[in-house]
Amino acid sequence: MMSSMNANEISDKKMARRALVGSTSGAIIEWYDFSLYATASALIFPKLFFPNTDPFIAIILSFATFATGFLARPIGAIIFGHFGDRIGRKNALIVTLWMMGLSSAFMGFIPTYDSIGIWAPILLVLMRLIQGVGVGGEWAGSILLSMEWGKKKQQGFMASIPNAGVGVGMLLSSAIIGLCITLAGDSFYVWGWRIPFIASLLLLVVGLIIRAKIIETPSFRKVQEGETVSKMPVLDVIKQHPKQIFYTGLAKLSENAPFSIYTTFLINYSINNVNISSSYMVNVNTAASFLLCILIPLFGYLSDKIGIKRLFMMGAATTLIWGFVFVGFVNTGVPAMITAAMLISMIPHCMQTGALPALASQAFPARLRYSGTSLGTQIPAIFAGGIAPMICTYLIQATGTIYSIGFYIAFVAIASLIGTSKLKNLSNENGAVSTDNDGGLMLDTTNEVKA
């Protein structure tokens, strides 16, 4: 009996590690594709897909294609939220992986505007929409796959590791783009830019191999065994927990919108307004990505110690203040100050990114967790990260000052603080709320199977 229990414990630990690697590999692909497209929308697409327009309009149109991926994310949240709560986390994640990898790779084969005219941006937008649907279903599933295999006292840390895929994915995309710029030289805008997109196929194959070896999470299996699987989980979570979805969405704002400003918008602004080379900004982005790899799991670990909700609100409050300092640094026009602005920005961002996965997942019971977490985080992505670069470009054009961006960052930070303060922990099967002594929400999984 004892040897059987030990064998099960060893098996669970092995599967937990495998789930952690599998979920993180998908997150890396997701953020490799996201960062690659974000950089391309600032650096490449205005020249190759919108060449015959005013430079300001070309930038807006390029950022608009960037935003279309965010518009599609709620669709992915609905589709894969349904299947993730109906047939399991793993099965849904296999499909999202295919969608993200193939759509990104196909972008590398799309002819430019000079070759096929208007069909070039149309095909680009179509692939971006497919990519967005995949990402909309991937994020929640990847963190649940890792978190639901984790131990009770490590939920914040386990959920944060897939989010560290943000840094690894960005690091890979920035490094490959920087390498292609160096190797291709003057031919970068001819063929060199295509290589990073086509490389998505390699990441796709690796991710599929890893995920094929993972079994379903203990939490979802308990839902299945208890015959409490929802027939229409998306509708059920909307009916039963509408406030939780709304408050999760508010929390997401300051984690998502400023990040698009710190990276996508800043690259374009620096190249076009401060006369900084594209290779320099790509290298700065690479350094920021390296910080993400370290800081996100670090803050995920700290969230288990000081309270997940408390840490997230500390990050949002810091973002509220930092936004104006960030703009001041960028406004100097000094490359070293712009570099410092991006790198320091990663600290308040990672405080939120490290805590958000567990915070959002805790907000819903296991039987509706995939749907609730997906809707709560992907719908606001439209109004946060998706249109943030466009809003910043418009604000500067309309007000004549970059400091208007500081007020935009402050607005989303205040909204997040309000939403986070009202979020409840419904992570146990009965939807009860548990609060730790210091005011932070702690994951209560007493009614769930633990790894």
PDB file of C-alpha atoms in Angstrom, residues 20 23-28 30-31 73 138-140 142-144 146 156-170 252 255-256 259 289 291-297 300 312 349-360 377-378:
ATOM      1  CA  LEU A  20       4.988  22.744 -16.356  1.00  0.00           C
ATOM      2  CA  SER A  23       2.394  24.609 -20.686  1.00  0.00           C
ATOM      3  CA  THR A  24       5.463  26.836 -20.788  1.00  0.00           C
ATOM      4  CA  SER A  25       6.482  25.623 -24.242  1.00  0.00           C
ATOM      5  CA  GLY A  26       3.107  26.714 -25.594  1.00  0.00           C
ATOM      6  CA  ALA A  27       3.419  30.068 -23.852  1.00  0.00           C
ATOM      7  CA  ILE A  28       6.854  30.534 -25.413  1.00  0.00           C
ATOM      8  CA  GLU A  30       2.506  32.262 -28.109  1.00  0.00           C
ATOM      9  CA  TRP A  31       4.774  35.096 -27.049  1.00  0.00           C
ATOM     10  CA  ARG A  73      -8.790  36.799 -28.810  1.00  0.00           C
ATOM     11  CA  GLU A 138      -3.941  29.333 -25.202  1.00  0.00           C
ATOM     12  CA  TRP A 139      -3.221  31.679 -22.299  1.00  0.00           C
ATOM     13  CA  ALA A 140      -5.761  30.415 -19.776  1.00  0.00           C
ATOM     14  CA  SER A 142      -1.460  26.927 -20.342  1.00  0.00           C
ATOM     15  CA  ILE A 143      -1.548  28.466 -16.864  1.00  0.00           C
ATOM     16  CA  LEU A 144      -4.290  26.055 -15.731  1.00  0.00           C
ATOM     17  CA  SER A 146       0.594  24.109 -14.853  1.00  0.00           C
ATOM     18  CA  GLY A 156       1.173  31.407  -7.643  1.00  0.00           C
ATOM     19  CA  PHE A 157       4.620  30.231  -8.662  1.00  0.00           C
ATOM     20  CA  MET A 158       3.379  27.359 -10.846  1.00  0.00           C
ATOM     21  CA  ALA A 159       0.911  29.623 -12.653  1.00  0.00           C
ATOM     22  CA  SER A 160       3.593  32.267 -13.230  1.00  0.00           C
ATOM     23  CA  ILE A 161       6.066  29.956 -14.991  1.00  0.00           C
ATOM     24  CA  PRO A 162       4.052  29.717 -18.246  1.00  0.00           C
ATOM     25  CA  ASN A 163       3.738  33.502 -18.095  1.00  0.00           C
ATOM     26  CA  ALA A 164       7.538  33.626 -18.035  1.00  0.00           C
ATOM     27  CA  GLY A 165       7.159  32.330 -21.568  1.00  0.00           C
ATOM     28  CA  VAL A 166       6.497  36.007 -22.298  1.00  0.00           C
ATOM     29  CA  GLY A 167      10.153  36.724 -21.669  1.00  0.00           C
ATOM     30  CA  VAL A 168      11.513  33.627 -23.380  1.00  0.00           C
ATOM     31  CA  GLY A 169       9.319  34.165 -26.438  1.00  0.00           C
ATOM     32  CA  MET A 170      10.280  37.832 -26.664  1.00  0.00           C
ATOM     33  CA  LYS A 252      -5.912  42.886 -16.722  1.00  0.00           C
ATOM     34  CA  GLU A 255      -0.860  44.467 -16.859  1.00  0.00           C
ATOM     35  CA  ASN A 256      -1.515  44.543 -20.596  1.00  0.00           C
ATOM     36  CA  PHE A 259       3.390  46.570 -21.690  1.00  0.00           C
ATOM     37  CA  SER A 289      12.962  40.045 -22.489  1.00  0.00           C
ATOM     38  CA  LEU A 291      14.550  40.463 -17.400  1.00  0.00           C
ATOM     39  CA  LEU A 292      11.066  39.035 -17.916  1.00  0.00           C
ATOM     40  CA  CYS A 293      12.454  35.498 -17.809  1.00  0.00           C
ATOM     41  CA  ILE A 294      13.872  36.165 -14.334  1.00  0.00           C
ATOM     42  CA  LEU A 295      11.374  38.555 -12.764  1.00  0.00           C
ATOM     43  CA  ILE A 296       8.060  36.862 -13.636  1.00  0.00           C
ATOM     44  CA  PRO A 297       8.767  33.567 -11.801  1.00  0.00           C
ATOM     45  CA  GLY A 300       5.196  34.459  -8.844  1.00  0.00           C
ATOM     46  CA  PHE A 312      -0.676  42.455  -7.929  1.00  0.00           C
ATOM     47  CA  HIS A 349       4.967  44.910 -15.131  1.00  0.00           C
ATOM     48  CA  CYS A 350       6.393  41.648 -13.792  1.00  0.00           C
ATOM     49  CA  MET A 351       4.908  42.255 -10.351  1.00  0.00           C
ATOM     50  CA  GLN A 352       1.529  42.038 -12.063  1.00  0.00           C
ATOM     51  CA  THR A 353       2.413  39.394 -14.651  1.00  0.00           C
ATOM     52  CA  GLY A 354       3.787  37.105 -11.960  1.00  0.00           C
ATOM     53  CA  ALA A 355       0.611  37.317  -9.872  1.00  0.00           C
ATOM     54  CA  LEU A 356      -2.128  37.662 -12.504  1.00  0.00           C
ATOM     55  CA  PRO A 357      -2.349  34.002 -13.679  1.00  0.00           C
ATOM     56  CA  ALA A 358      -3.200  32.683 -10.208  1.00  0.00           C
ATOM     57  CA  LEU A 359      -5.287  35.762  -9.373  1.00  0.00           C
ATOM     58  CA  ALA A 360      -7.461  35.315 -12.478  1.00  0.00           C
ATOM     59  CA  THR A 377      -8.429  38.210 -19.528  1.00  0.00           C
ATOM     60  CA  GLN A 378      -8.974  38.128 -23.283  1.00  0.00           C
TER      61      GLN A 378
END
